[in-house]
PDB file of C-alpha atoms in Angstrom:
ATOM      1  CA  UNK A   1       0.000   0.000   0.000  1.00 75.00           C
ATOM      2  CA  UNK A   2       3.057   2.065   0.943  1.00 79.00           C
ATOM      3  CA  UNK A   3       4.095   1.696  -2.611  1.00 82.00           C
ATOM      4  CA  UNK A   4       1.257   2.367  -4.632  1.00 75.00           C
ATOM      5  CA  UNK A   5       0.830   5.922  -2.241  1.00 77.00           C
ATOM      6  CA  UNK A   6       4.250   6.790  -3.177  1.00 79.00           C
ATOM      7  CA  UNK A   7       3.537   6.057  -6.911  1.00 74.00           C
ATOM      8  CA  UNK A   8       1.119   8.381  -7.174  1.00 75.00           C
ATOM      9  CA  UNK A   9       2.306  10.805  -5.479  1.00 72.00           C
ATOM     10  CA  UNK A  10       5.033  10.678  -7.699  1.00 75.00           C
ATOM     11  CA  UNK A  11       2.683  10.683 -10.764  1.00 74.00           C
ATOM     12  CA  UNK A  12       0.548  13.532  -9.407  1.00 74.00           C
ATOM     13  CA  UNK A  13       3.997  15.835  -8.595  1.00 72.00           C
ATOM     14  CA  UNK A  14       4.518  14.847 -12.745  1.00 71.00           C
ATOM     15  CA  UNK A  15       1.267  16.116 -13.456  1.00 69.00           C
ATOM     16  CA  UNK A  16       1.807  18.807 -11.944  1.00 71.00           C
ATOM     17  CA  UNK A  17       5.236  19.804 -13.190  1.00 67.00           C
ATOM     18  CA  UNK A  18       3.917  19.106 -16.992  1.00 63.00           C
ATOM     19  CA  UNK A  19       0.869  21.879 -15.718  1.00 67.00           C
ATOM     20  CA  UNK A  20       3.312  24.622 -14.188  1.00 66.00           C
ATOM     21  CA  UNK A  21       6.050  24.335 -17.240  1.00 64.00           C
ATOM     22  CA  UNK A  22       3.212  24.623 -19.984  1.00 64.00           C
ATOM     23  CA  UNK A  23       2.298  27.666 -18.445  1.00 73.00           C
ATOM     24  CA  UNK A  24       5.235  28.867 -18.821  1.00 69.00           C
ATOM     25  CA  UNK A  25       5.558  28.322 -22.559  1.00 74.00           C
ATOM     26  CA  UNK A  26       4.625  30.906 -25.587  1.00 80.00           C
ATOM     27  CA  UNK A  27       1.302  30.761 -26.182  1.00 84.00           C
ATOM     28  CA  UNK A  28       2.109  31.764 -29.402  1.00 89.00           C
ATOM     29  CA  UNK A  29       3.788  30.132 -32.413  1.00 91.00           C
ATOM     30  CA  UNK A  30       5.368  30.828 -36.162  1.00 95.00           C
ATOM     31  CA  UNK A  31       6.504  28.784 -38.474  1.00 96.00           C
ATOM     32  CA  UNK A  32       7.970  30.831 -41.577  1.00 97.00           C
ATOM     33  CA  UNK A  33       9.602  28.964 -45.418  1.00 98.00           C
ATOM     34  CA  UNK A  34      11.238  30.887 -47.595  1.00 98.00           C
ATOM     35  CA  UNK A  35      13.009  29.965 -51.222  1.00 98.00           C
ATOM     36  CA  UNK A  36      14.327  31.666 -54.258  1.00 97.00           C
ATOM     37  CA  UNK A  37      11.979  30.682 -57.466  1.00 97.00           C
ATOM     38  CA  UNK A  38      13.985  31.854 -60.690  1.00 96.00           C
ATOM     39  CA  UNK A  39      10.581  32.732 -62.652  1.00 95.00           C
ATOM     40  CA  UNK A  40       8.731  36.334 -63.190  1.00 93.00           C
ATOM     41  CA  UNK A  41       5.859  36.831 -60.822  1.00 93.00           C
ATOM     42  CA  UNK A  42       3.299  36.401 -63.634  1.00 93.00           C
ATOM     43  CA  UNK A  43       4.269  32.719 -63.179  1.00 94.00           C
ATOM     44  CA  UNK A  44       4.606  32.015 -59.085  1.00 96.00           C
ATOM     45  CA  UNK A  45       1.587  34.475 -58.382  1.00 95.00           C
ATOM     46  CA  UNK A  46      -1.471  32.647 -59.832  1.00 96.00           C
ATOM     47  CA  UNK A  47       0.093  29.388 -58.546  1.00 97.00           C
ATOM     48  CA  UNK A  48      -0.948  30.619 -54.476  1.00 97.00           C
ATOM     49  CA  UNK A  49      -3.739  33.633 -55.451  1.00 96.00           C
ATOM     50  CA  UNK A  50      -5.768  30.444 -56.926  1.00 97.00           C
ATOM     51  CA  UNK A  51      -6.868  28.054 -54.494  1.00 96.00           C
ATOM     52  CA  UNK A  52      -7.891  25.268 -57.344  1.00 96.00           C
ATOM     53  CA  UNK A  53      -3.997  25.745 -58.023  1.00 97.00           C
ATOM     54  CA  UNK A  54      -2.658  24.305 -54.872  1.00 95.00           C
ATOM     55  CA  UNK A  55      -3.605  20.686 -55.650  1.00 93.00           C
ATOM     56  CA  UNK A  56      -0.286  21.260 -58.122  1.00 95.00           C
ATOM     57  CA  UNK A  57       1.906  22.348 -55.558  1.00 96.00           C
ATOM     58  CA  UNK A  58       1.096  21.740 -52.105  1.00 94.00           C
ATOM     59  CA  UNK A  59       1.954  18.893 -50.216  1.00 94.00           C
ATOM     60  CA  UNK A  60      -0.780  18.040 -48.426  1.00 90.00           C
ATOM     61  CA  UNK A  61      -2.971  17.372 -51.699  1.00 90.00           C
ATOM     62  CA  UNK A  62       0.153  15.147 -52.904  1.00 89.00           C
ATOM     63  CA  UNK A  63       0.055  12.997 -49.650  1.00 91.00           C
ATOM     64  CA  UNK A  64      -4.028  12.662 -50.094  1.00 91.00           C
ATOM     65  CA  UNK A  65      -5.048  12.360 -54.097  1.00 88.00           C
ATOM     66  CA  UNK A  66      -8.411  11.870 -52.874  1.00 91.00           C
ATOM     67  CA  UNK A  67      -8.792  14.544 -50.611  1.00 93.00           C
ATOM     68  CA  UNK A  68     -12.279  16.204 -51.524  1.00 96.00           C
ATOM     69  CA  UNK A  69     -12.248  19.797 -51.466  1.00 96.00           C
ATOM     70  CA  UNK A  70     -15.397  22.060 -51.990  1.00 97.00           C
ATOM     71  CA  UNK A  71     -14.868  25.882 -53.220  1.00 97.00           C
ATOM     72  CA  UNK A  72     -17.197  28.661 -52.788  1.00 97.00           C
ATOM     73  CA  UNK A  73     -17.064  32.920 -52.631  1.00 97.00           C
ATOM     74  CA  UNK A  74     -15.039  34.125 -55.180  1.00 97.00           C
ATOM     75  CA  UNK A  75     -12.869  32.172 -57.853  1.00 96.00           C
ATOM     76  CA  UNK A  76      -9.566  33.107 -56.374  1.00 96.00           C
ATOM     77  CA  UNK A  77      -8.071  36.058 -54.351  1.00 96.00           C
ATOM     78  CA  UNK A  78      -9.606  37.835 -51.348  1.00 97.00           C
ATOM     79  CA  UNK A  79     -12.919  36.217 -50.492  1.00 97.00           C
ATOM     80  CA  UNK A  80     -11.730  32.756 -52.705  1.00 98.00           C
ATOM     81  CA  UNK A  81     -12.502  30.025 -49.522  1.00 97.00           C
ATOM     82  CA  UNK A  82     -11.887  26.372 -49.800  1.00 96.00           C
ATOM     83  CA  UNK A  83     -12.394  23.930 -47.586  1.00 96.00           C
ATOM     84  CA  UNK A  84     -11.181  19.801 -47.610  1.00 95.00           C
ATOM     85  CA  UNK A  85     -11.822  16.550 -45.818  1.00 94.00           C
ATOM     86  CA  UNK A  86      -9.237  14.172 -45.614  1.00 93.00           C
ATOM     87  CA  UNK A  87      -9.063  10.636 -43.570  1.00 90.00           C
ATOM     88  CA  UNK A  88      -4.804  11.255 -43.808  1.00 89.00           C
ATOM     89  CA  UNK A  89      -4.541  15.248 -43.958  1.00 87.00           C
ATOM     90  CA  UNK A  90      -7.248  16.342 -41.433  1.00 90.00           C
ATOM     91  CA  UNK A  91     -10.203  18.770 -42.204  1.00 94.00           C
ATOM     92  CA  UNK A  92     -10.272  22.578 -42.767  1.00 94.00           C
ATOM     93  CA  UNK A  93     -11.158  25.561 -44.595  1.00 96.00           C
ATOM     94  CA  UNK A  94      -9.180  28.293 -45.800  1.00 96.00           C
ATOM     95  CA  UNK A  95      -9.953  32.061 -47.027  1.00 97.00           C
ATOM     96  CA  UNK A  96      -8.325  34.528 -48.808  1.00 98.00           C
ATOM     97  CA  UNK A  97      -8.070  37.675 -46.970  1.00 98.00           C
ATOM     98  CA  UNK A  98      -5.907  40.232 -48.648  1.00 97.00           C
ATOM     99  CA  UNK A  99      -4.131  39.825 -52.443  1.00 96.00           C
ATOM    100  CA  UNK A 100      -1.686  42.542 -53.771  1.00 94.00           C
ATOM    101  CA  UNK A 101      -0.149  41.492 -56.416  1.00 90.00           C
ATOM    102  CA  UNK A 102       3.593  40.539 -56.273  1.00 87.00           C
ATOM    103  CA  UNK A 103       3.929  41.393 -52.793  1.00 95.00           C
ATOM    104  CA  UNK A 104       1.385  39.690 -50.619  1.00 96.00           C
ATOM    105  CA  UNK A 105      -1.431  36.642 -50.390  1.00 97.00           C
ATOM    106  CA  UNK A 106      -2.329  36.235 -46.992  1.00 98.00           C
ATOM    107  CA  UNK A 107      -5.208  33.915 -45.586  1.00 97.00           C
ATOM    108  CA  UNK A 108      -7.388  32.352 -42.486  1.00 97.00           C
ATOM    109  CA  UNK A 109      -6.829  28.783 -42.075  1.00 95.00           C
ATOM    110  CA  UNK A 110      -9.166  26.421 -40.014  1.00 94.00           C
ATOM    111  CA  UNK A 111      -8.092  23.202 -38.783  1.00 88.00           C
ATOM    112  CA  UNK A 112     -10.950  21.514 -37.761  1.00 88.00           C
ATOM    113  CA  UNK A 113      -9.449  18.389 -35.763  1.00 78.00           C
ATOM    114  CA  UNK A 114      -7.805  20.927 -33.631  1.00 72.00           C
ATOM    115  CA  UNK A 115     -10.425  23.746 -33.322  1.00 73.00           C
ATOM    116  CA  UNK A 116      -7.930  26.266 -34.151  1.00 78.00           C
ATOM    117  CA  UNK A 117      -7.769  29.631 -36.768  1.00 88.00           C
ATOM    118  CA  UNK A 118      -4.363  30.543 -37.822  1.00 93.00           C
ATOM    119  CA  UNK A 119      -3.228  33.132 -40.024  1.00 97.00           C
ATOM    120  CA  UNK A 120      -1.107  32.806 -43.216  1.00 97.00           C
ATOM    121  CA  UNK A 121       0.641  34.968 -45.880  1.00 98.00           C
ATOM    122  CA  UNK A 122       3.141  34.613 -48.872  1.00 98.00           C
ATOM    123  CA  UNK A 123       5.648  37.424 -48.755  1.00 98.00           C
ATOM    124  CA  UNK A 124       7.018  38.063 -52.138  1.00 97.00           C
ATOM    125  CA  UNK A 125       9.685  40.110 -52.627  1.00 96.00           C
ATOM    126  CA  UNK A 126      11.630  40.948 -56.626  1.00 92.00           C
ATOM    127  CA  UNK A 127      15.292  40.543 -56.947  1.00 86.00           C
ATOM    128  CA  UNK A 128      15.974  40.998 -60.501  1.00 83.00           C
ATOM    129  CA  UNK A 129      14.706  38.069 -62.190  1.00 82.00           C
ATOM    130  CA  UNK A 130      14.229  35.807 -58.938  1.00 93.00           C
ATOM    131  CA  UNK A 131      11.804  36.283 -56.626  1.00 95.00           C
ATOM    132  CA  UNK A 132      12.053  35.118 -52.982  1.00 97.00           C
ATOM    133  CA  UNK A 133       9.390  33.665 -51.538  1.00 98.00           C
ATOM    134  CA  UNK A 134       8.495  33.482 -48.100  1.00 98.00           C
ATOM    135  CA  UNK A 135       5.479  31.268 -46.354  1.00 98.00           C
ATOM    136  CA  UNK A 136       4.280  32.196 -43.007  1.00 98.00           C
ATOM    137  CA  UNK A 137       1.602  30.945 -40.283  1.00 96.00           C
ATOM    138  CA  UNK A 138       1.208  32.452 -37.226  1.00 95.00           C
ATOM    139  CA  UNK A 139      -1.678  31.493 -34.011  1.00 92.00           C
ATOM    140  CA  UNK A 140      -2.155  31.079 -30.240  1.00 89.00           C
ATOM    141  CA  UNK A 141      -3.295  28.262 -28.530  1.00 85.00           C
ATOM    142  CA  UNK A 142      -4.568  29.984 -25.897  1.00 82.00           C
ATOM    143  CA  UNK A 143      -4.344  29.445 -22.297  1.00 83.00           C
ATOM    144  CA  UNK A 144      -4.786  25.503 -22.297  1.00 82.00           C
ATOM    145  CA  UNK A 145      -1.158  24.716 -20.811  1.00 83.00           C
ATOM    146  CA  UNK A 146      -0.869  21.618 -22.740  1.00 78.00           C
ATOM    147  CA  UNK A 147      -1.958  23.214 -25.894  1.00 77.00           C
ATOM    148  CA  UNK A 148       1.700  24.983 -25.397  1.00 80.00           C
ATOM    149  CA  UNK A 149       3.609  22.173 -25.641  1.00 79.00           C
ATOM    150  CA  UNK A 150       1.924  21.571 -29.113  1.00 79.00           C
ATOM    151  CA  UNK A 151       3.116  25.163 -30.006  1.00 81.00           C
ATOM    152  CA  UNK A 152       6.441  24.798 -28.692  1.00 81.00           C
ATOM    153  CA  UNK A 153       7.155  21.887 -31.455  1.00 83.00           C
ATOM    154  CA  UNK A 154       4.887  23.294 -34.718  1.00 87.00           C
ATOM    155  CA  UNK A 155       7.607  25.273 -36.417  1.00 92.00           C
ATOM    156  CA  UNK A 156       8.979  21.029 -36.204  1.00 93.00           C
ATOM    157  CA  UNK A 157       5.267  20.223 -37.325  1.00 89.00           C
ATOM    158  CA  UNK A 158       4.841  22.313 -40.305  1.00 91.00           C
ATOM    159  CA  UNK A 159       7.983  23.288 -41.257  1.00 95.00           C
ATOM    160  CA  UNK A 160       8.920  20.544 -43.768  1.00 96.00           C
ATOM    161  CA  UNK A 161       5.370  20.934 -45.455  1.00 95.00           C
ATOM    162  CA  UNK A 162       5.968  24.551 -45.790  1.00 96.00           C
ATOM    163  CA  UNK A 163       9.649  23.413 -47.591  1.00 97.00           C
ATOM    164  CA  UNK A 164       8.335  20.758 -49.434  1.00 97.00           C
ATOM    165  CA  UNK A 165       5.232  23.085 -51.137  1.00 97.00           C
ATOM    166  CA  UNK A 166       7.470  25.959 -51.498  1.00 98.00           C
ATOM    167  CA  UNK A 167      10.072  23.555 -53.532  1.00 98.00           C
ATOM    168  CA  UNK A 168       7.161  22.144 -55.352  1.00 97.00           C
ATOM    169  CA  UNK A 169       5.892  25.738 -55.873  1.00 98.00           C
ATOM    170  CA  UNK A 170       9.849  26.353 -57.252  1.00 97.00           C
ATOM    171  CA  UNK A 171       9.923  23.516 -59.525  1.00 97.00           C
ATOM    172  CA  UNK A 172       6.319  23.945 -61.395  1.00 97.00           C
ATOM    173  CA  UNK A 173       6.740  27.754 -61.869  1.00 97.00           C
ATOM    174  CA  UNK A 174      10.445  27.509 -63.133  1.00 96.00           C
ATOM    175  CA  UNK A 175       9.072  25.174 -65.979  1.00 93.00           C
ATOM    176  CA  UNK A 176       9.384  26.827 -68.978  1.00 85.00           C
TER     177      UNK A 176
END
């Protein structure tokens, strides 16, 4: 009996630790891509201001052929929304909230399985004939101190998505 008391005291001191630490943690995350696309604007622009053009690029449609993905407002730019189900990839809905061209997409992503909004943006920026582009999402997760652990490790999460659309972005708008 002696044991099991000291067990869980042990496991409840844990518990408690885990509790005090995540509130300790940002509440806040960003994870932020960038890469150089050797193509004019004209090209790497309609490839992100379109959302029936990401099934090209990003990676989430590549991992997920059959994702089914439902578009409504307008056909692309600000007010263009999507939104996708996915047994592998998760749901969510997306929605263009500010275009100007060659500088700036940014957008409101939902992700329903974890009740979250999050805000995006492609930063473009002209150097000569390259352009760099740079993907960025930024959210909170609020006061839940668990729910900072998951934003301590997202920039881990999303990261190599955000590389591996932007270098599929790269290869399909450097095509000639």
């Amino acid at each position: 009996m002696k044991t099991l008391k000291i067990v869980l005291l042990g496991l409840t001191g844990l518990a408690l630790f885990v509790v005090v630490v995540g509130f300790a943690l940002p509440a806040n995350f960003k994870v932020e891509r960038s890469i150089e696309i050797n193509a004019p604007m004209i090209r790497i622009y309609p490839l992100v201001y379109d959302p029936k053009a990401w099934a090209r690029w990003s990676v989430w449609y590549r991992r997920d052929p059959a994702i089914k993905t439902t578009y409504s407002g307008a056909p692309a730019g600000v007010g263009a929304k999507w939104a996708w189900e996915s047994a592998s990839q998760g749901n969510g809905s997306m929605e263009m909230t500010r275009a100007d061209f060659d500088k700036l997409i940014a957008y409101k992503l939902v992700l329903d399985d974890f009740g979250s909004a999050m805000d995006g943006r492609f930063e473009f920026a002209l150097q000569g004939g390259t352009a760099k582009v740079t993907w960025i999402t930024e959210g909170a997760v609020g006061n839940n101190p668990l729910m900072r652990y998951f934003a301590l490790v997202m920039d881990r999460m999303i990261g190599p998505d955000f590389e591996a659309g932007l270098k599929n972005l790269k290869e399909i708008a450097e095509k000639p």
